[in-house]
Amino acid sequence: MRVAIAGAGAVGRAVLELAGGYGHDVTAIFDSSGAAVDTDGLDPETVLDRKEQTGSVGSADRDRALDGPYDVLVEATPVTLGDAQPAFGYCRRALERDRHLVLANKGPVAERYSALRALEADSAGTVRFEATVGGAIPAIRTIEDYGPSKVRAVRGVLNGTANFVLTRMAAEGLGYEDALLEAQDLGVAEADPSFDVEGTDAALKGVILANVLTGGDPEFTLADATVDGITDIPASALELAAEDGQTVRLIGEATRETVRVGPRLIPEHGTLAVSGTRNIVQLDTEHAGRLNISGRGAGGPETATAVLADIGRLG
Amino acid sequence: MRVAIAGAGAVGRAVLELAGGYGHDVTAIFDSSGAAVDTDGLDPETVLDRKEQTGSVGSADRDRALDGPYDVLVEATPVTLGDAQPAFGYCRRALERDRHLVLANKGPVAERYSALRALEADSAGTVRFEATVGGAIPAIRTIEDYGPSKVRAVRGVLNGTANFVLTRMAAEGLGYEDALLEAQDLGVAEADPSFDVEGTDAALKGVILANVLTGGDPEFTLADATVDGITDIPASALELAAEDGQTVRLIGEATRETVRVGPRLIPEHGTLAVSGTRNIVQLDTEHAGRLNISGRGAGGPETATAVLADIGRLG
């Protein structure tokens, strides 16, 4: 497949780097400053060097990337809420050109699911978005393979940053602020961590899962989610929990009716109590009981692996 | 899809019962005594009642089922080793008629992988066998989606009966024989438990996983596996392990070079230490770290769910 990549953050760069190993050619990549385009396939190293030295992957016009020859567009620009622009526009352009679309960007799938599916219905291209939930964890594909109607609920630890903070609070008796500072020192939390610690990121994933369960009818957006973060959890809450063999995790849950994210008491050694930045997705199925999938929920190569698995399942 | 089912044990019966809910018609099913065939689709309840009352699903000839109209044959007869007959013959007949083949029976996939793939190569039909490893756990599909060459090793708890016995030995300080008797009382272990407790079942699953990793080159069969069971584990071993925060599980491991099954010391609260009859499959991946999938590894509806997911991915 010929792959065009929108966005040159950790995920976009990892897709560029790994695509060759899966038999694909990256013919274009763009970031906010410019584009690199080569219809014969870009050399990843050259592009990545240039990105590191100049801050941009290239000086070509973004339209050359979007209008150039490719079979699948990988949408890996930063998440935006509401209209999910400019990502949604890139998605539209790919589908209107009858190209496939693989998203790592949660915005369009969480905020404009029905619009995205409507574009897909009018296109010869297919939309996939495994990478939007749980990084390398094959949550979406497993729901699709089981049949969405055969899955009653999906829950889990959907944000590695919040989970790292809670894990450190429990393990070391740290307060929230100290655990957050440690996470920021290690690069696990952003300078502005609100997207992760307030539950927004987990909620977007919950919304995507709910949309997969319902097929978009009803359609969920972030506005439909009930969201509590971890910013107000005192160290004493984790100590009290531990005395009772429990711990606290930020759990996201999606059903066909609701999306909820909030801190929950769970058994300390229970299945959902994954440690550090790991994620877990738990499916309650109709005929096969409970299925748990845990793994790395974020990171460039991890998320790129999900993107490349999606590309592998196309046509 | 029109589905024909070879075998009317727990899995075959569950496929018959659940297929309609996935939009499929079962047009034939046979057991060792006879067959039921209806080109318009069988009524599951009628067939299951008859099986319960007479011991057989019907009085029609097996050849009528195998030669009748269907799109996919589900092979769910009992495992046989070596030439994997008579199952392999049913597989051959389906593929030679250009029908799809979905196996729940480990025999042909573990013992005659290359022969099966060769038949598939000459057929318009596709071979799938998710249900042969870990029941409802999507192990095979996940390896395929990641790309087998991107998975270094697969290990896990692949036999629920052995895991139940070890779990009860650890939890209650029972000896092996007492834990086995309890398992037999509960219907978790067979009257002759050797296939499970000697590691053969787990080894067949390991062989299948190794064949998926290598694509059959080299090809593995049961004869290539190094297998130790749990029959010689004394209660004292579990007590000693527990003093050190460890426990014992029967772990199967497949790489591109080896298949090994044996009791291993693992952390008591570690990821691999699933309880009771649950299974877990752990993938070491090239770019996405470690992925764990746990769930129900056996049972009619659970295994039928994997069969029906395979059918859903056909064509």
mmCIF file of N, CA and C in Angstrom, chain A residues 164-262:
data_model
loop_
_atom_site.group_PDB
_atom_site.id
_atom_site.type_symbol
_atom_site.label_atom_id
_atom_site.label_comp_id
_atom_site.label_asym_id
_atom_site.label_seq_id
_atom_site.Cartn_x
_atom_site.Cartn_y
_atom_site.Cartn_z
ATOM 1 N N PHE A 164 -0.461 5.872 35.761
ATOM 2 C CA PHE A 164 0.873 5.992 36.351
ATOM 3 C C PHE A 164 0.815 6.793 37.649
ATOM 4 N N VAL A 165 0.114 7.910 37.622
ATOM 5 C CA VAL A 165 0.006 8.766 38.813
ATOM 6 C C VAL A 165 -0.645 7.989 39.964
ATOM 7 N N LEU A 166 -1.734 7.294 39.679
ATOM 8 C CA LEU A 166 -2.421 6.533 40.731
ATOM 9 C C LEU A 166 -1.553 5.390 41.247
ATOM 10 N N THR A 167 -0.837 4.735 40.346
ATOM 11 C CA THR A 167 0.040 3.634 40.751
ATOM 12 C C THR A 167 1.118 4.138 41.709
ATOM 13 N N ARG A 168 1.690 5.303 41.390
ATOM 14 C CA ARG A 168 2.755 5.858 42.232
ATOM 15 C C ARG A 168 2.196 6.360 43.564
ATOM 16 N N MET A 169 1.017 6.938 43.535
ATOM 17 C CA MET A 169 0.391 7.368 44.792
ATOM 18 C C MET A 169 0.198 6.165 45.714
ATOM 19 N N ALA A 170 -0.273 5.049 45.140
ATOM 20 C CA ALA A 170 -0.543 3.863 45.954
ATOM 21 C C ALA A 170 0.749 3.208 46.424
ATOM 22 N N ALA A 171 1.745 3.136 45.539
ATOM 23 C CA ALA A 171 2.956 2.391 45.874
ATOM 24 C C ALA A 171 3.832 3.144 46.866
ATOM 25 N N GLU A 172 3.872 4.474 46.751
ATOM 26 C CA GLU A 172 4.834 5.251 47.542
ATOM 27 C C GLU A 172 4.165 6.170 48.555
ATOM 28 N N GLY A 173 2.840 6.147 48.618
ATOM 29 C CA GLY A 173 2.144 7.052 49.524
ATOM 30 C C GLY A 173 2.296 8.515 49.130
ATOM 31 N N LEU A 174 2.571 8.766 47.871
ATOM 32 C CA LEU A 174 2.732 10.144 47.393
ATOM 33 C C LEU A 174 1.382 10.847 47.306
ATOM 34 N N GLY A 175 1.402 12.174 47.448
ATOM 35 C CA GLY A 175 0.227 12.968 47.143
ATOM 36 C C GLY A 175 0.103 13.122 45.638
ATOM 37 N N TYR A 176 -1.075 13.572 45.197
ATOM 38 C CA TYR A 176 -1.322 13.712 43.769
ATOM 39 C C TYR A 176 -0.289 14.603 43.081
ATOM 40 N N GLU A 177 0.000 15.766 43.710
ATOM 41 C CA GLU A 177 0.907 16.724 43.066
ATOM 42 C C GLU A 177 2.311 16.153 42.892
ATOM 43 N N ASP A 178 2.790 15.431 43.928
ATOM 44 C CA ASP A 178 4.133 14.857 43.848
ATOM 45 C C ASP A 178 4.209 13.761 42.788
ATOM 46 N N ALA A 179 3.174 12.926 42.743
ATOM 47 C CA ALA A 179 3.160 11.852 41.744
ATOM 48 C C ALA A 179 3.096 12.446 40.338
ATOM 49 N N LEU A 180 2.338 13.523 40.195
ATOM 50 C CA LEU A 180 2.239 14.182 38.891
ATOM 51 C C LEU A 180 3.584 14.773 38.472
ATOM 52 N N LEU A 181 4.271 15.422 39.433
ATOM 53 C CA LEU A 181 5.593 15.982 39.125
ATOM 54 C C LEU A 181 6.540 14.884 38.658
ATOM 55 N N GLU A 182 6.507 13.739 39.343
ATOM 56 C CA GLU A 182 7.356 12.618 38.930
ATOM 57 C C GLU A 182 7.010 12.181 37.505
ATOM 58 N N ALA A 183 5.711 12.088 37.232
ATOM 59 C CA ALA A 183 5.276 11.684 35.888
ATOM 60 C C ALA A 183 5.755 12.682 34.842
ATOM 61 N N GLN A 184 5.698 13.967 35.189
ATOM 62 C CA GLN A 184 6.166 14.991 34.238
ATOM 63 C C GLN A 184 7.674 14.888 34.045
ATOM 64 N N ASP A 185 8.423 14.659 35.129
ATOM 65 C CA ASP A 185 9.880 14.484 35.026
ATOM 66 C C ASP A 185 10.228 13.352 34.080
ATOM 67 N N LEU A 186 9.440 12.278 34.136
ATOM 68 C CA LEU A 186 9.724 11.085 33.327
ATOM 69 C C LEU A 186 9.155 11.190 31.918
ATOM 70 N N GLY A 187 8.460 12.276 31.634
ATOM 71 C CA GLY A 187 7.873 12.417 30.307
ATOM 72 C C GLY A 187 6.591 11.636 30.131
ATOM 73 N N VAL A 188 6.051 11.101 31.221
ATOM 74 C CA VAL A 188 4.806 10.336 31.156
ATOM 75 C C VAL A 188 3.598 11.285 31.134
ATOM 76 N N ALA A 189 3.764 12.445 31.787
ATOM 77 C CA ALA A 189 2.700 13.457 31.766
ATOM 78 C C ALA A 189 3.193 14.698 31.041
ATOM 79 N N GLU A 190 2.273 15.373 30.371
ATOM 80 C CA GLU A 190 2.600 16.608 29.657
ATOM 81 C C GLU A 190 2.739 17.761 30.655
ATOM 82 N N ALA A 191 3.346 18.858 30.185
ATOM 83 C CA ALA A 191 3.461 20.056 31.018
ATOM 84 C C ALA A 191 2.062 20.497 31.449
ATOM 85 N N ASP A 192 1.129 20.500 30.516
ATOM 86 C CA ASP A 192 -0.281 20.705 30.877
ATOM 87 C C ASP A 192 -0.963 19.336 30.854
ATOM 88 N N PRO A 193 -1.145 18.731 32.006
ATOM 89 C CA PRO A 193 -1.621 17.337 32.042
ATOM 90 C C PRO A 193 -3.140 17.215 32.034
ATOM 91 N N SER A 194 -3.848 18.314 31.894
ATOM 92 C CA SER A 194 -5.288 18.293 32.172
ATOM 93 C C SER A 194 -6.051 17.297 31.292
ATOM 94 N N PHE A 195 -5.656 17.206 30.030
ATOM 95 C CA PHE A 195 -6.322 16.286 29.099
ATOM 96 C C PHE A 195 -6.343 14.856 29.644
ATOM 97 N N ASP A 196 -5.248 14.457 30.297
ATOM 98 C CA ASP A 196 -5.143 13.101 30.849
ATOM 99 C C ASP A 196 -5.751 12.996 32.246
ATOM 100 N N VAL A 197 -5.363 13.888 33.144
ATOM 101 C CA VAL A 197 -5.743 13.702 34.553
ATOM 102 C C VAL A 197 -7.186 14.105 34.830
ATOM 103 N N GLU A 198 -7.757 14.911 33.959
ATOM 104 C CA GLU A 198 -9.165 15.266 34.161
ATOM 105 C C GLU A 198 -10.121 14.273 33.504
ATOM 106 N N GLY A 199 -9.548 13.289 32.824
ATOM 107 C CA GLY A 199 -10.383 12.210 32.297
ATOM 108 C C GLY A 199 -10.850 12.416 30.862
ATOM 109 N N THR A 200 -10.477 13.531 30.241
ATOM 110 C CA THR A 200 -10.966 13.812 28.879
ATOM 111 C C THR A 200 -10.504 12.754 27.879
ATOM 112 N N ASP A 201 -9.223 12.413 27.955
ATOM 113 C CA ASP A 201 -8.687 11.427 27.015
ATOM 114 C C ASP A 201 -9.399 10.081 27.171
ATOM 115 N N ALA A 202 -9.557 9.622 28.412
ATOM 116 C CA ALA A 202 -10.262 8.349 28.647
ATOM 117 C C ALA A 202 -11.712 8.442 28.181
ATOM 118 N N ALA A 203 -12.324 9.616 28.366
ATOM 119 C CA ALA A 203 -13.718 9.789 27.953
ATOM 120 C C ALA A 203 -13.856 9.699 26.431
ATOM 121 N N LEU A 204 -12.907 10.306 25.697
ATOM 122 C CA LEU A 204 -12.956 10.215 24.230
ATOM 123 C C LEU A 204 -12.884 8.745 23.793
ATOM 124 N N LYS A 205 -12.043 7.962 24.473
ATOM 125 C CA LYS A 205 -11.935 6.534 24.136
ATOM 126 C C LYS A 205 -13.234 5.812 24.473
ATOM 127 N N GLY A 206 -13.811 6.167 25.624
ATOM 128 C CA GLY A 206 -15.104 5.580 25.986
ATOM 129 C C GLY A 206 -16.178 5.913 24.961
ATOM 130 N N VAL A 207 -16.172 7.138 24.483
ATOM 131 C CA VAL A 207 -17.145 7.571 23.473
ATOM 132 C C VAL A 207 -16.959 6.768 22.184
ATOM 133 N N ILE A 208 -15.697 6.574 21.795
ATOM 134 C CA ILE A 208 -15.428 5.784 20.582
ATOM 135 C C ILE A 208 -15.939 4.357 20.754
ATOM 136 N N LEU A 209 -15.673 3.763 21.911
ATOM 137 C CA LEU A 209 -16.146 2.396 22.173
ATOM 138 C C LEU A 209 -17.670 2.328 22.142
ATOM 139 N N ALA A 210 -18.327 3.331 22.731
ATOM 140 C CA ALA A 210 -19.794 3.343 22.716
ATOM 141 C C ALA A 210 -20.311 3.458 21.280
ATOM 142 N N ASN A 211 -19.657 4.281 20.470
ATOM 143 C CA ASN A 211 -20.079 4.408 19.072
ATOM 144 C C ASN A 211 -19.907 3.092 18.311
ATOM 145 N N VAL A 212 -18.859 2.346 18.644
ATOM 146 C CA VAL A 212 -18.671 1.043 18.002
ATOM 147 C C VAL A 212 -19.770 0.085 18.459
ATOM 148 N N LEU A 213 -20.104 0.135 19.747
ATOM 149 C CA LEU A 213 -21.153 -0.756 20.253
ATOM 150 C C LEU A 213 -22.504 -0.467 19.607
ATOM 151 N N THR A 214 -22.822 0.816 19.416
ATOM 152 C CA THR A 214 -24.140 1.168 18.861
ATOM 153 C C THR A 214 -24.119 1.285 17.350
ATOM 154 N N GLY A 215 -22.938 1.264 16.748
ATOM 155 C CA GLY A 215 -22.859 1.557 15.318
ATOM 156 C C GLY A 215 -23.217 3.018 15.031
ATOM 157 N N GLY A 216 -23.137 3.856 16.041
ATOM 158 C CA GLY A 216 -23.433 5.280 15.852
ATOM 159 C C GLY A 216 -24.908 5.624 16.014
ATOM 160 N N ASP A 217 -25.718 4.649 16.411
ATOM 161 C CA ASP A 217 -27.143 4.902 16.611
ATOM 162 C C ASP A 217 -27.591 4.317 17.935
ATOM 163 N N PRO A 218 -27.679 5.123 19.014
ATOM 164 C CA PRO A 218 -27.424 6.562 19.023
ATOM 165 C C PRO A 218 -25.933 6.895 18.919
ATOM 166 N N GLU A 219 -25.676 8.111 18.476
ATOM 167 C CA GLU A 219 -24.303 8.587 18.381
ATOM 168 C C GLU A 219 -23.890 9.250 19.694
ATOM 169 N N PHE A 220 -22.671 8.969 20.117
ATOM 170 C CA PHE A 220 -22.118 9.611 21.308
ATOM 171 C C PHE A 220 -21.055 10.634 20.907
ATOM 172 N N THR A 221 -20.980 11.716 21.688
ATOM 173 C CA THR A 221 -19.839 12.628 21.601
ATOM 174 C C THR A 221 -19.371 12.878 23.032
ATOM 175 N N LEU A 222 -18.301 13.622 23.165
ATOM 176 C CA LEU A 222 -17.764 13.898 24.500
ATOM 177 C C LEU A 222 -18.831 14.510 25.411
ATOM 178 N N ALA A 223 -19.733 15.286 24.830
ATOM 179 C CA ALA A 223 -20.775 15.940 25.626
ATOM 180 C C ALA A 223 -21.702 14.926 26.308
ATOM 181 N N ASP A 224 -21.746 13.706 25.798
ATOM 182 C CA ASP A 224 -22.622 12.680 26.383
ATOM 183 C C ASP A 224 -21.962 11.904 27.517
ATOM 184 N N ALA A 225 -20.683 12.144 27.741
ATOM 185 C CA ALA A 225 -19.955 11.362 28.745
ATOM 186 C C ALA A 225 -20.015 12.033 30.116
ATOM 187 N N THR A 226 -20.119 11.216 31.151
ATOM 188 C CA THR A 226 -20.016 11.688 32.531
ATOM 189 C C THR A 226 -18.566 11.483 32.960
ATOM 190 N N VAL A 227 -17.868 12.559 33.265
ATOM 191 C CA VAL A 227 -16.415 12.471 33.416
ATOM 192 C C VAL A 227 -15.931 13.052 34.742
ATOM 193 N N ASP A 228 -15.244 12.226 35.523
ATOM 194 C CA ASP A 228 -14.510 12.711 36.686
ATOM 195 C C ASP A 228 -13.050 12.333 36.526
ATOM 196 N N GLY A 229 -12.164 13.236 36.903
ATOM 197 C CA GLY A 229 -10.729 12.968 36.805
ATOM 198 C C GLY A 229 -10.150 12.516 38.132
ATOM 199 N N ILE A 230 -8.828 12.571 38.216
ATOM 200 C CA ILE A 230 -8.158 12.078 39.425
ATOM 201 C C ILE A 230 -7.541 13.208 40.239
ATOM 202 N N THR A 231 -7.791 14.456 39.855
ATOM 203 C CA THR A 231 -7.066 15.578 40.466
ATOM 204 C C THR A 231 -7.433 15.811 41.928
ATOM 205 N N ASP A 232 -8.563 15.323 42.348
ATOM 206 C CA ASP A 232 -8.991 15.595 43.731
ATOM 207 C C ASP A 232 -8.837 14.392 44.654
ATOM 208 N N ILE A 233 -8.135 13.362 44.186
ATOM 209 C CA ILE A 233 -7.998 12.166 45.034
ATOM 210 C C ILE A 233 -6.892 12.384 46.065
ATOM 211 N N PRO A 234 -7.213 12.328 47.351
ATOM 212 C CA PRO A 234 -6.176 12.522 48.369
ATOM 213 C C PRO A 234 -5.378 11.233 48.575
ATOM 214 N N ALA A 235 -4.137 11.387 48.994
ATOM 215 C CA ALA A 235 -3.294 10.222 49.288
ATOM 216 C C ALA A 235 -3.985 9.312 50.295
ATOM 217 N N SER A 236 -4.740 9.907 51.202
ATOM 218 C CA SER A 236 -5.405 9.115 52.246
ATOM 219 C C SER A 236 -6.414 8.135 51.656
ATOM 220 N N ALA A 237 -7.018 8.494 50.519
ATOM 221 C CA ALA A 237 -7.991 7.593 49.897
ATOM 222 C C ALA A 237 -7.310 6.301 49.459
ATOM 223 N N LEU A 238 -6.095 6.421 48.932
ATOM 224 C CA LEU A 238 -5.368 5.234 48.494
ATOM 225 C C LEU A 238 -4.890 4.416 49.673
ATOM 226 N N GLU A 239 -4.519 5.105 50.767
ATOM 227 C CA GLU A 239 -4.102 4.385 51.973
ATOM 228 C C GLU A 239 -5.270 3.585 52.552
ATOM 229 N N LEU A 240 -6.408 4.228 52.643
ATOM 230 C CA LEU A 240 -7.599 3.552 53.155
ATOM 231 C C LEU A 240 -7.963 2.345 52.285
ATOM 232 N N ALA A 241 -7.898 2.549 50.978
ATOM 233 C CA ALA A 241 -8.207 1.462 50.049
ATOM 234 C C ALA A 241 -7.267 0.290 50.278
ATOM 235 N N ALA A 242 -5.975 0.602 50.421
ATOM 236 C CA ALA A 242 -4.955 -0.447 50.560
ATOM 237 C C ALA A 242 -5.190 -1.279 51.817
ATOM 238 N N GLU A 243 -5.646 -0.633 52.887
ATOM 239 C CA GLU A 243 -5.912 -1.366 54.138
ATOM 240 C C GLU A 243 -6.964 -2.461 53.914
ATOM 241 N N ASP A 244 -7.771 -2.254 52.879
ATOM 242 C CA ASP A 244 -8.867 -3.180 52.602
ATOM 243 C C ASP A 244 -8.578 -4.056 51.373
ATOM 244 N N GLY A 245 -7.294 -4.085 50.938
ATOM 245 C CA GLY A 245 -6.942 -4.886 49.766
ATOM 246 C C GLY A 245 -7.445 -4.289 48.458
ATOM 247 N N GLN A 246 -7.737 -3.004 48.497
ATOM 248 C CA GLN A 246 -8.270 -2.341 47.303
ATOM 249 C C GLN A 246 -7.280 -1.283 46.792
ATOM 250 N N THR A 247 -7.548 -0.784 45.622
ATOM 251 C CA THR A 247 -6.807 0.363 45.131
ATOM 252 C C THR A 247 -7.746 1.191 44.266
ATOM 253 N N VAL A 248 -7.235 2.322 43.770
ATOM 254 C CA VAL A 248 -8.071 3.212 42.963
ATOM 255 C C VAL A 248 -7.523 3.282 41.546
ATOM 256 N N ARG A 249 -8.407 3.157 40.568
ATOM 257 C CA ARG A 249 -8.011 3.333 39.181
ATOM 258 C C ARG A 249 -9.027 4.214 38.480
ATOM 259 N N LEU A 250 -8.555 4.956 37.484
ATOM 260 C CA LEU A 250 -9.464 5.740 36.660
ATOM 261 C C LEU A 250 -10.058 4.802 35.604
ATOM 262 N N ILE A 251 -11.321 4.468 35.778
ATOM 263 C CA ILE A 251 -11.967 3.477 34.916
ATOM 264 C C ILE A 251 -12.926 4.173 33.952
ATOM 265 N N GLY A 252 -12.777 3.856 32.694
ATOM 266 C CA GLY A 252 -13.737 4.309 31.689
ATOM 267 C C GLY A 252 -14.668 3.157 31.353
ATOM 268 N N GLU A 253 -15.936 3.447 31.191
ATOM 269 C CA GLU A 253 -16.881 2.378 30.846
ATOM 270 C C GLU A 253 -17.851 2.854 29.774
ATOM 271 N N ALA A 254 -18.045 1.999 28.777
ATOM 272 C CA ALA A 254 -18.976 2.304 27.693
ATOM 273 C C ALA A 254 -19.996 1.182 27.562
ATOM 274 N N THR A 255 -21.248 1.555 27.480
ATOM 275 C CA THR A 255 -22.301 0.600 27.128
ATOM 276 C C THR A 255 -23.045 1.195 25.925
ATOM 277 N N ARG A 256 -24.149 0.557 25.552
ATOM 278 C CA ARG A 256 -24.949 1.140 24.467
ATOM 279 C C ARG A 256 -25.738 2.351 24.948
ATOM 280 N N GLU A 257 -25.760 2.566 26.276
ATOM 281 C CA GLU A 257 -26.561 3.668 26.825
ATOM 282 C C GLU A 257 -25.727 4.822 27.383
ATOM 283 N N THR A 258 -24.564 4.500 27.960
ATOM 284 C CA THR A 258 -23.826 5.537 28.670
ATOM 285 C C THR A 258 -22.321 5.417 28.483
ATOM 286 N N VAL A 259 -21.642 6.543 28.689
ATOM 287 C CA VAL A 259 -20.184 6.571 28.789
ATOM 288 C C VAL A 259 -19.843 7.270 30.103
ATOM 289 N N ARG A 260 -19.083 6.582 30.935
ATOM 290 C CA ARG A 260 -18.708 7.158 32.218
ATOM 291 C C ARG A 260 -17.218 6.969 32.449
ATOM 292 N N VAL A 261 -16.579 7.990 33.010
ATOM 293 C CA VAL A 261 -15.175 7.899 33.400
ATOM 294 C C VAL A 261 -15.050 8.446 34.806
ATOM 295 N N GLY A 262 -14.379 7.721 35.667
ATOM 296 C CA GLY A 262 -14.172 8.235 37.008
ATOM 297 C C GLY A 262 -13.297 7.300 37.815
#
